[in-house]
Short mmCIF file of C-alpha atoms in Angstrom, two decimals:
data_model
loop_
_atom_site.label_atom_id
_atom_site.label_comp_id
_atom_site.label_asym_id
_atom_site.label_seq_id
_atom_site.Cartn_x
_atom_site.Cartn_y
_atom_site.Cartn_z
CA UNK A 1 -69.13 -31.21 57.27
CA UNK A 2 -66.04 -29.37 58.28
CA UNK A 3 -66.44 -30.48 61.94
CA UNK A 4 -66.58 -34.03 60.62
CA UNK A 5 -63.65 -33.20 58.57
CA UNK A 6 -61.90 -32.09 61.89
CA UNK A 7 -63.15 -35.03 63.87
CA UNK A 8 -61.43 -37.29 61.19
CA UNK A 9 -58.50 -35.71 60.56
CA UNK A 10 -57.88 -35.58 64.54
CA UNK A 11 -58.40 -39.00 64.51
CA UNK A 12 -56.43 -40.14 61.40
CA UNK A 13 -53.28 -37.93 63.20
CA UNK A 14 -53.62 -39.94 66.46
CA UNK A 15 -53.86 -43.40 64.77
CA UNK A 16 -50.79 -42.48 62.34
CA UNK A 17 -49.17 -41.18 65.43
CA UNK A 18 -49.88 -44.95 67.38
CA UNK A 19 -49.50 -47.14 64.83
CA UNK A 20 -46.14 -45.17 63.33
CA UNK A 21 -44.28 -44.27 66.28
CA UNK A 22 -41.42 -44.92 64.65
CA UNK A 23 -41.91 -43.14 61.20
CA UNK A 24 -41.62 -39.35 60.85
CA UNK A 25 -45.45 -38.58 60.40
CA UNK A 26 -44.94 -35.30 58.03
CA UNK A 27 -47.51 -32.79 58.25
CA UNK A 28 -46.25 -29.18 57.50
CA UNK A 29 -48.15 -25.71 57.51
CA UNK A 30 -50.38 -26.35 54.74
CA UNK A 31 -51.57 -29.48 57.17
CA UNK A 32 -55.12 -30.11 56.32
CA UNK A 33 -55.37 -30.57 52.77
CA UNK A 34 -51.86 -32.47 52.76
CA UNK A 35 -52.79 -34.47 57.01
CA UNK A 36 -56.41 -35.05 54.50
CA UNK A 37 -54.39 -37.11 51.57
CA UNK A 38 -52.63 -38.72 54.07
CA UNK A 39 -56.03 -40.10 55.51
CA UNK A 40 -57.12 -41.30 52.73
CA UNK A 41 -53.69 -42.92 51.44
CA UNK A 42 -53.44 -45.11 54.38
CA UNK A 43 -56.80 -46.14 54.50
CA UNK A 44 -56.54 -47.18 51.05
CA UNK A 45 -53.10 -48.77 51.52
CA UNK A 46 -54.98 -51.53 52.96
CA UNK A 47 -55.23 -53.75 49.78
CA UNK A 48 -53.91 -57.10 49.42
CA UNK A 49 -54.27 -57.23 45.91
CA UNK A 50 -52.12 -53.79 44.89
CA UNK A 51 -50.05 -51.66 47.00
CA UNK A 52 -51.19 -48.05 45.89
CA UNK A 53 -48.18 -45.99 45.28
CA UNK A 54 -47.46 -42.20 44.60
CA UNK A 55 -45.25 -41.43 42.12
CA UNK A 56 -41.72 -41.15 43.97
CA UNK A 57 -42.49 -45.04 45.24
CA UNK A 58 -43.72 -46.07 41.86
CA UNK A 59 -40.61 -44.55 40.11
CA UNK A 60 -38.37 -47.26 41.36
CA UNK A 61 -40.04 -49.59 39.46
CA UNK A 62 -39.52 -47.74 36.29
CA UNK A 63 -35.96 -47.96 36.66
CA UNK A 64 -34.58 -51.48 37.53
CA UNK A 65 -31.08 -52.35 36.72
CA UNK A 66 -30.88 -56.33 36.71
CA UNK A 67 -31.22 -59.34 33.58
CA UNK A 68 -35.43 -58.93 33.49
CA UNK A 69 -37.23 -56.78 30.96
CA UNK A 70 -40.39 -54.94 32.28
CA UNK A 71 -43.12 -54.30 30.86
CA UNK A 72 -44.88 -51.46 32.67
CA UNK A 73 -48.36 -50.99 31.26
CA UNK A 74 -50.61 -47.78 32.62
CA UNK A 75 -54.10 -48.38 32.65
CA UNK A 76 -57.70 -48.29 34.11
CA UNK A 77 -60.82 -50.26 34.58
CA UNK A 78 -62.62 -47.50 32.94
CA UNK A 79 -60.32 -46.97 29.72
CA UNK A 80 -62.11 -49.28 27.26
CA UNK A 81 -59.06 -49.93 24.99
CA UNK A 82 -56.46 -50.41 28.25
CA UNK A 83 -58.97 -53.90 29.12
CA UNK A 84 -59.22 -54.80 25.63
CA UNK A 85 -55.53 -55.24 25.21
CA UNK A 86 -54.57 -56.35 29.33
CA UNK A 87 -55.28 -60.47 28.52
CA UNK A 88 -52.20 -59.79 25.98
CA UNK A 89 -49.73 -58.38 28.69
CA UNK A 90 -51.14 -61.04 31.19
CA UNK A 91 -50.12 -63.51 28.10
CA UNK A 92 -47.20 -62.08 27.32
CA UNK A 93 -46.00 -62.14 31.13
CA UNK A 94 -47.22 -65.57 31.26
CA UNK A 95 -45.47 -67.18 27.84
CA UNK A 96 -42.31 -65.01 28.48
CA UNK A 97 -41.50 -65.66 32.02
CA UNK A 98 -38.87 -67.97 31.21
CA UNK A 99 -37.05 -65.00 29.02
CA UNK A 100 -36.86 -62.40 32.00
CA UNK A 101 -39.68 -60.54 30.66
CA UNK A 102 -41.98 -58.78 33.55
CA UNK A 103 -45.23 -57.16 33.59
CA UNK A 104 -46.34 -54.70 35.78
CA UNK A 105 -49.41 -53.42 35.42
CA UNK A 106 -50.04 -49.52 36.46
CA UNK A 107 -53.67 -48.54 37.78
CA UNK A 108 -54.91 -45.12 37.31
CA UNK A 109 -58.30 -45.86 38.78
CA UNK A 110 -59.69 -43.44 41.05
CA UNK A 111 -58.84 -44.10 44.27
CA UNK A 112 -62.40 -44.12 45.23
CA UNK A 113 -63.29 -47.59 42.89
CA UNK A 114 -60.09 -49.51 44.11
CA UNK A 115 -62.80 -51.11 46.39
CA UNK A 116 -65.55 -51.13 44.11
CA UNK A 117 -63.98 -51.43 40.53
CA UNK A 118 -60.32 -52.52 40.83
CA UNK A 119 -60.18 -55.37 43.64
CA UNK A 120 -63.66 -56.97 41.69
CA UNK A 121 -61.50 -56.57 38.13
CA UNK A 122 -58.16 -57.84 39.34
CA UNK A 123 -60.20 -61.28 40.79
CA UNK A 124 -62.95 -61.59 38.03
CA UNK A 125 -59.92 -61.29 35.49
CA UNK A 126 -57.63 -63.35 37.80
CA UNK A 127 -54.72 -61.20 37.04
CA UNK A 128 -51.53 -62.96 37.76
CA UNK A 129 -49.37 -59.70 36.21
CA UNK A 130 -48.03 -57.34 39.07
CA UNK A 131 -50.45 -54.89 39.38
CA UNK A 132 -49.67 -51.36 41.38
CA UNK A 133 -51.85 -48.67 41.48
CA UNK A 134 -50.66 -45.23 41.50
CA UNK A 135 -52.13 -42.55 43.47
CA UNK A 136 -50.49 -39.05 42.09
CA UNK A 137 -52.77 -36.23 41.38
CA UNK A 138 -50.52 -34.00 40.15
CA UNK A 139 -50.01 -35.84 37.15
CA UNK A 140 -48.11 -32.62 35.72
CA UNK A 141 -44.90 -33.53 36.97
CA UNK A 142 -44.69 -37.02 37.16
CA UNK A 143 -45.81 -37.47 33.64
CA UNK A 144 -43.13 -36.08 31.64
CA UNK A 145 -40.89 -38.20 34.38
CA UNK A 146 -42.60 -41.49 32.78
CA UNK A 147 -41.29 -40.42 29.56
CA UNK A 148 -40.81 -36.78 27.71
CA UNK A 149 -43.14 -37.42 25.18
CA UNK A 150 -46.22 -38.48 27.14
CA UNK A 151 -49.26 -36.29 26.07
CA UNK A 152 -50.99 -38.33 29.04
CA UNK A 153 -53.54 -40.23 27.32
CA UNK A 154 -54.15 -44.11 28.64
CA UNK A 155 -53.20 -46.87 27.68
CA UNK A 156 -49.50 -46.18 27.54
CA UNK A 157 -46.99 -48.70 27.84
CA UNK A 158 -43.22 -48.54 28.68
CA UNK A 159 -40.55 -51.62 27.53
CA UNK A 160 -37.14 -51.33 29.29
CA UNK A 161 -33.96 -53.55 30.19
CA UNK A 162 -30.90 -51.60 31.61
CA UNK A 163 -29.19 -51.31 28.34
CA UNK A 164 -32.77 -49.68 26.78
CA UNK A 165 -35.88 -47.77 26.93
CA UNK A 166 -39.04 -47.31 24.46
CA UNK A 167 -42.46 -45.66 25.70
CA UNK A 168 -45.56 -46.48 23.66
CA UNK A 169 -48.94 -44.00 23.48
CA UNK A 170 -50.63 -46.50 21.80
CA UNK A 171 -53.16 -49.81 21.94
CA UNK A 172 -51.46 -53.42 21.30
CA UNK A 173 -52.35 -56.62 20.02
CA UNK A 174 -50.18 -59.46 20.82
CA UNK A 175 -48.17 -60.14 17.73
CA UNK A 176 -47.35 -55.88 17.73
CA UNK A 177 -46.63 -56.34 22.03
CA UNK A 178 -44.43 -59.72 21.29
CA UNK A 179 -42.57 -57.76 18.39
CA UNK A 180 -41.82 -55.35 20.41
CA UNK A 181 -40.77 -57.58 23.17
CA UNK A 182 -38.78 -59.58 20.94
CA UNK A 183 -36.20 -56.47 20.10
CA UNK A 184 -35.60 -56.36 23.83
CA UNK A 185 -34.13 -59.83 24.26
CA UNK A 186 -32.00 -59.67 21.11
CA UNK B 1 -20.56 -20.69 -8.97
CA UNK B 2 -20.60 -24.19 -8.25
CA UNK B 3 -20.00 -23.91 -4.75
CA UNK B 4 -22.84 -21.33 -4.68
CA UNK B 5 -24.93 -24.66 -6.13
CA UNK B 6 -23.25 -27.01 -3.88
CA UNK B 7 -24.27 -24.77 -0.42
CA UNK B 8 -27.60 -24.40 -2.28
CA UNK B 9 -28.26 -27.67 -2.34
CA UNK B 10 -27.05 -28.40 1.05
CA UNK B 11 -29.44 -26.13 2.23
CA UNK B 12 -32.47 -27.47 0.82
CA UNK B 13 -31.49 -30.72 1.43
CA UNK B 14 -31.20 -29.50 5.95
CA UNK B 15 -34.28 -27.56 5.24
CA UNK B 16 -36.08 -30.77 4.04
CA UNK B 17 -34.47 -32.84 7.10
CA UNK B 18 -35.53 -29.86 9.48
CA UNK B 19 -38.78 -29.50 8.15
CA UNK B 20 -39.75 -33.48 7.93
CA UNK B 21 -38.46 -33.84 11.66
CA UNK B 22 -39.93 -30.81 13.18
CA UNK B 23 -43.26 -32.31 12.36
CA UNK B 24 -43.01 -36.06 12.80
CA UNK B 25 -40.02 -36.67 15.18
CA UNK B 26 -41.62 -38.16 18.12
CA UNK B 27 -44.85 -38.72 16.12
CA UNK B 28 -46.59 -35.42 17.15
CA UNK B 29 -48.71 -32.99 15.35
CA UNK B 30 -50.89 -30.58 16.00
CA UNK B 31 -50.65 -26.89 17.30
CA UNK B 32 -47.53 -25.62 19.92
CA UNK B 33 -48.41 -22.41 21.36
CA UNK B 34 -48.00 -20.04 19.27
CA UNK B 35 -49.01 -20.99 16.42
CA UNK B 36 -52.62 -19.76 14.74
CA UNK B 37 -55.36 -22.59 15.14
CA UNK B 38 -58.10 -22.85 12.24
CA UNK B 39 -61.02 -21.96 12.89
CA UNK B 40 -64.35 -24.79 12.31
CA UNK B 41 -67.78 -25.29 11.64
CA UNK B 42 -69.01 -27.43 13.79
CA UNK B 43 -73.37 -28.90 15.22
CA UNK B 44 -74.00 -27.72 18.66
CA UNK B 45 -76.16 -29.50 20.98
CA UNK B 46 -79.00 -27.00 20.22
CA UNK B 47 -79.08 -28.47 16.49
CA UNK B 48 -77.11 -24.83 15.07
CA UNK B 49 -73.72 -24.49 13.64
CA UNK B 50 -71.05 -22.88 15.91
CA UNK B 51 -67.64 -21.13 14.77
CA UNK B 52 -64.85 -19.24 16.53
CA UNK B 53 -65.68 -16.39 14.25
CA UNK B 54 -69.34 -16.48 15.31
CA UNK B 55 -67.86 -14.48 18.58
CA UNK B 56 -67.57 -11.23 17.85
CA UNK B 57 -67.19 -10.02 20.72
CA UNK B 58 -64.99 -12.22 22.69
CA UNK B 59 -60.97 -11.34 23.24
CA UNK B 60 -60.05 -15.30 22.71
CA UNK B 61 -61.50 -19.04 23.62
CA UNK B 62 -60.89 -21.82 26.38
CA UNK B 63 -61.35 -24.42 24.17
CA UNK B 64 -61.71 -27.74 25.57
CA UNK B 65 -61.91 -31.00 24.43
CA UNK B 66 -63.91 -33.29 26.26
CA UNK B 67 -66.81 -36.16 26.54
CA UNK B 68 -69.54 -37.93 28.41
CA UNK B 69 -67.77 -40.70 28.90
CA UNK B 70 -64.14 -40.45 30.24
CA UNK B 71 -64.09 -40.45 33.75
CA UNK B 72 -61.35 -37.46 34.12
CA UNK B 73 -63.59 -35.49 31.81
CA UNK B 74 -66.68 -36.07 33.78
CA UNK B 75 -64.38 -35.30 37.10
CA UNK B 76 -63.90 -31.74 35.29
CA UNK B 77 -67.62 -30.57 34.04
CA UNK B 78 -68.44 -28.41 36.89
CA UNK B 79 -65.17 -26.88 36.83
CA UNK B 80 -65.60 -25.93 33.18
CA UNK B 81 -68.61 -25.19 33.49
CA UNK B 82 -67.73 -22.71 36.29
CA UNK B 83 -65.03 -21.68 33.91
CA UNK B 84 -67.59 -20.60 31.35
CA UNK B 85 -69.45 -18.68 34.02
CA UNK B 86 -66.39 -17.06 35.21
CA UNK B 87 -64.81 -16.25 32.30
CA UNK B 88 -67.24 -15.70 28.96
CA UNK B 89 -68.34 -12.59 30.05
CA UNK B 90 -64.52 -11.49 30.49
CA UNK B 91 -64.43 -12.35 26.77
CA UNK B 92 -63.68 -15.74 26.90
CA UNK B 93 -65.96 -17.93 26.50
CA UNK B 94 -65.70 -21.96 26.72
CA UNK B 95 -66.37 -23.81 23.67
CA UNK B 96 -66.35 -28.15 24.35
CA UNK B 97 -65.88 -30.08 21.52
CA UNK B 98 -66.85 -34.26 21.87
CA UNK B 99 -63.57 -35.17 19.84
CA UNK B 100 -64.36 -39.66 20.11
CA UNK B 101 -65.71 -41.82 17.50
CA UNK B 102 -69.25 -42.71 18.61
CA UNK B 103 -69.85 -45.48 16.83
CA UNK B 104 -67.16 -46.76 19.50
CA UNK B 105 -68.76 -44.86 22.25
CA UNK B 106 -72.48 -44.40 21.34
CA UNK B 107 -72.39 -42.50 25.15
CA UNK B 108 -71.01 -39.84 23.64
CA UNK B 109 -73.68 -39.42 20.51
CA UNK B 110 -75.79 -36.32 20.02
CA UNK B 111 -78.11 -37.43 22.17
CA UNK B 112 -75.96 -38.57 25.03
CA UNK B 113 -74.31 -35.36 24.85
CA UNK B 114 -77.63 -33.09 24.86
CA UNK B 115 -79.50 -35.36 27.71
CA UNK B 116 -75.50 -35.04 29.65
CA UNK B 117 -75.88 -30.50 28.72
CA UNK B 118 -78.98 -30.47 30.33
CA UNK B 119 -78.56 -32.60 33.03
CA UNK B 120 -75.61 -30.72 33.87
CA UNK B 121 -76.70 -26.73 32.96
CA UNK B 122 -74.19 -26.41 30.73
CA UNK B 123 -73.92 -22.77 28.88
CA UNK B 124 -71.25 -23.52 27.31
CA UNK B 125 -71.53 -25.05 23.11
CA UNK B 126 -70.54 -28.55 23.24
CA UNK B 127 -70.13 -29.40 19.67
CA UNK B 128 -69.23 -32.47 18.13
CA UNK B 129 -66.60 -33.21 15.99
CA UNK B 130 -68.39 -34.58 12.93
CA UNK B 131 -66.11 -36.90 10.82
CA UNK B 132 -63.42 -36.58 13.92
CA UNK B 133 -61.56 -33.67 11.43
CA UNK B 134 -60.70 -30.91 13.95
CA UNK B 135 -59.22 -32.34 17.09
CA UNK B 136 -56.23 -33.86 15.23
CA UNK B 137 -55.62 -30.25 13.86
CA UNK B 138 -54.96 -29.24 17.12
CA UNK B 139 -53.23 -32.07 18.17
CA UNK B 140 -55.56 -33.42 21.40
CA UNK B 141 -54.80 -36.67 22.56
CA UNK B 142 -57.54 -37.09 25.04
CA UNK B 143 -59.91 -35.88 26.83
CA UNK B 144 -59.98 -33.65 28.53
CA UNK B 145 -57.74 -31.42 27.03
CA UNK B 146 -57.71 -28.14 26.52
CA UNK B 147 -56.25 -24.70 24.28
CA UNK B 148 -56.67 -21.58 25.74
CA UNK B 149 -56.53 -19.07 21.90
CA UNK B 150 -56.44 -15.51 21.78
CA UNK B 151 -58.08 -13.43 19.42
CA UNK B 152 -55.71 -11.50 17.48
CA UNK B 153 -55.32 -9.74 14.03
CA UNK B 154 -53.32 -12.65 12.90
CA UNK B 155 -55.59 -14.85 13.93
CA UNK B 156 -56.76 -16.99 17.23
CA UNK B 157 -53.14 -17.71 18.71
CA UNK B 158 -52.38 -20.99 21.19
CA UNK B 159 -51.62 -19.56 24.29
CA UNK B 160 -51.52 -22.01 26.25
CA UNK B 161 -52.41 -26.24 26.09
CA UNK B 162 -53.06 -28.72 28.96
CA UNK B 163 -55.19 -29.22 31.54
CA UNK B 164 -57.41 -27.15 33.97
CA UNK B 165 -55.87 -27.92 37.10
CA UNK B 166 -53.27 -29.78 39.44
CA UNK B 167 -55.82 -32.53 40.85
CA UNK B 168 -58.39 -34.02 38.94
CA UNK B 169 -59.95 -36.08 41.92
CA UNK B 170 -60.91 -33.09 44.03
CA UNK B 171 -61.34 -29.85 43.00
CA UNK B 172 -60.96 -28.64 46.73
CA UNK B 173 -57.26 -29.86 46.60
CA UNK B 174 -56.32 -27.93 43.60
CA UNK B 175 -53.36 -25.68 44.38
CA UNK B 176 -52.83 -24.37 40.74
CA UNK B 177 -55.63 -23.27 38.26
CA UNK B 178 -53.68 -23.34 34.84
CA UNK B 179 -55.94 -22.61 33.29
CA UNK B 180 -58.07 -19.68 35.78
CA UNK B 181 -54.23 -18.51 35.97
CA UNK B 182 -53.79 -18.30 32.29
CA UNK B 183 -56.82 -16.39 30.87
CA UNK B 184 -56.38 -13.61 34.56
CA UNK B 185 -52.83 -13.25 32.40
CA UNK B 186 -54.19 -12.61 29.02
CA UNK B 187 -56.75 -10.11 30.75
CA UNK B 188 -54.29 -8.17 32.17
CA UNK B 189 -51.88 -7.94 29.05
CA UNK B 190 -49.31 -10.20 31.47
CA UNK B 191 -47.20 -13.14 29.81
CA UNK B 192 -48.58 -16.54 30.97
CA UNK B 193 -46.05 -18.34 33.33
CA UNK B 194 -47.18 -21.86 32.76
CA UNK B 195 -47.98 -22.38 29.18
CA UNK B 196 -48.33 -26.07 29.09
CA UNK B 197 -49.14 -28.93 31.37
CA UNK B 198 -50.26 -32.70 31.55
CA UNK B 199 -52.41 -34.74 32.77
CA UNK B 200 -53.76 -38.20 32.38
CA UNK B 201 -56.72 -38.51 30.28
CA UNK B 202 -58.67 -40.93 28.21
CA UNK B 203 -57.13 -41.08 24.84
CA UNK B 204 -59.68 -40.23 21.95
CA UNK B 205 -61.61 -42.97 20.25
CA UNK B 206 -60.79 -43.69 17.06
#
């Protein structure tokens, strides 16, 4: 096992090193777990679906400062009450894309069902919302970065503009995610 | 003397504003460490009723709750299971309580959580949370999530709330046991340095 682990990682460092000549390929003391992640990231940044994301390139998108509102929903294929309530934000990104309203739709999936679970989801469901999936597993300090008062539970949903801000660790229904909504474009 | 009424009422009425907001200001409840968590009464897998107080011998509790169902909780059950082995014969022992609703997730009934015990070798009680009465005591949001207590004269004492460790996905990637870190603190009489953490999790089914 560990031989194949070295056999990869040698490879995965060769390939990073030929296809990104140009970009600073990082790999410090601590090189295998860290040279490891990086293996697997870039294998799985392959999707054409969702770019996967950790959180210092997802955080950008929880901080725009134009005329749209987003909508930034986090959520799984697994979490039962995250599906039941995703046909309202793909509704409510659909009905209010003539107000500047934006939906972006978070993925906590395990990396290892993007393939299996997420890419089948995203095209049975025929999600037209943005969807990103974030791959962060040290979910202790980008969490309280999301919002202060995030115990961590999914779904949890974030409504912003770049006069205001309100987190939600809750379930919606559509009339509760429009009211919402609504106070945002006042 | 009426001033002396006057500043008396002004106190009540910032001890009533204090009081209301310390408990509902940004909607949570529960225990923060340091406070005393209640003790319970709650069915075991093997069929018997299990308390904190039923442990006479042990020095405080990881207390975890967790189900069969929720994939992050199902990514920790050999670490708390290891936990159990590790630590209950150091005097704390874990106890898992199944916090959801099962007539939302019948996966996590009695019987889906005995056939998941045995499957798994747990030797740890995994109790369920009858009439869902005890996990919003403590204030757990999902699972899993966990309260390290310490048994004191006072009573069993939040030491610490969160999660086990730094990376859910694989344990071989972990580069901070919180939890491993916490309990090595209370055994040596040491203050714990990281008394509360988060993590994503599958909120509790209602």
């Amino acid at each position: 096992m560990k031989q194949i682990l070295l056999v990869l990682l040698a490879i995965t460092i060769v390939s990073c090193k030929t296809e990104k000549k140009e970009e600073e390929v990082n790999i410090p003391k601590e090189s295998k777990a860290i040279a490891v992640e990086l293996m697997k990231k870039r294998n799985e940044d392959t999707f054409e679906a969702f770019p996967v994301y950790n959180f210092s390139e997802l955080e950008p998108l929880l901080n725009k400062v134009d005329n749209k509102t987003y909508v930034v929903n986090f959520w799984a294929t697994w979490c039962a009450p995250c599906v039941k309530e995703l046909p309202y934000f793909e509704q409510l990104n659909a009905e209010y894309k003539t107000k500047d309203v934006e939906v972006i739709l978070v993925s906590l999936d395990f990396p290892k069902q993007y393939k299996k679970k997420l890419v089948p989801f995203i095209e049975k469901h025929n999600l037209a919302s943005k969807v990103v999936a974030l791959n962060d597993t040290d979910s202790n300090s980008w969490i309280p970065k999301v919002n202060e008062d995030w115990s961590g539970a999914i779904p949890a949903t974030i409504i912003y503009n770049k006069d205001k801000r309100r987190f939600y660790e809750q379930s919606f229904n559509y009339k509760e995610l429009q009211k919402e909504v609504n106070a945002f474009l006042n | 003397m009426k001033k002396i009424v006057q500043l008396l009422c002004v106190a009540v009425v910032i001890l009533g504003i204090s009081a209301f907001t310390s408990g509902t200001k940004d909607g949570k409840v529960g225990y923060k460490v340091g406070d005393i968590a209640a003790d319970f009464k709650l069915e075991n897998i093997d069929g018997n009723m299990v308390s904190l107080a039923d442990f006479k011998e042990a020095k405080g509790f990881i207390v975890t709750f967790t189900c069969n169902t929720c994939p992050y909780a199902v990514a920790y059950e050999d670490r708390t299971e290891a936990l159990n082995k590790k630590y209950a014969k150091l005097g704390y022992p874990v106890i898992a309580i199944m916090p959801n609703n099962t007539d939302v997730k019948p996966g996590d009934n009695m019987a889906s959580m005995k056939a998941r015990a045995k499957e798994k070798g747990f030797t740890f009680p995994y109790l369920m949370d009858k009439g869902q009465k005890v996990y919003p005591q403590y204030g757990a949001t999902k699972t899993p999530h966990i309260y390290i207590l310490e048994k004191t004269k006072k009573g069993n004492v939040v030491k610490y709330i969160g999660a086990i460790d730094d990376n859910y996905s694989d344990a071989s990637l972990v580069k901070e046991k919180y939890v491993e870190n916490a309990v090595d603190a209370l055994l040596k009489g040491e203050d714990i340095k990281v008394k509360e953490t988060r993590a994503i999790g599958c909120s509790i089914k209602v």
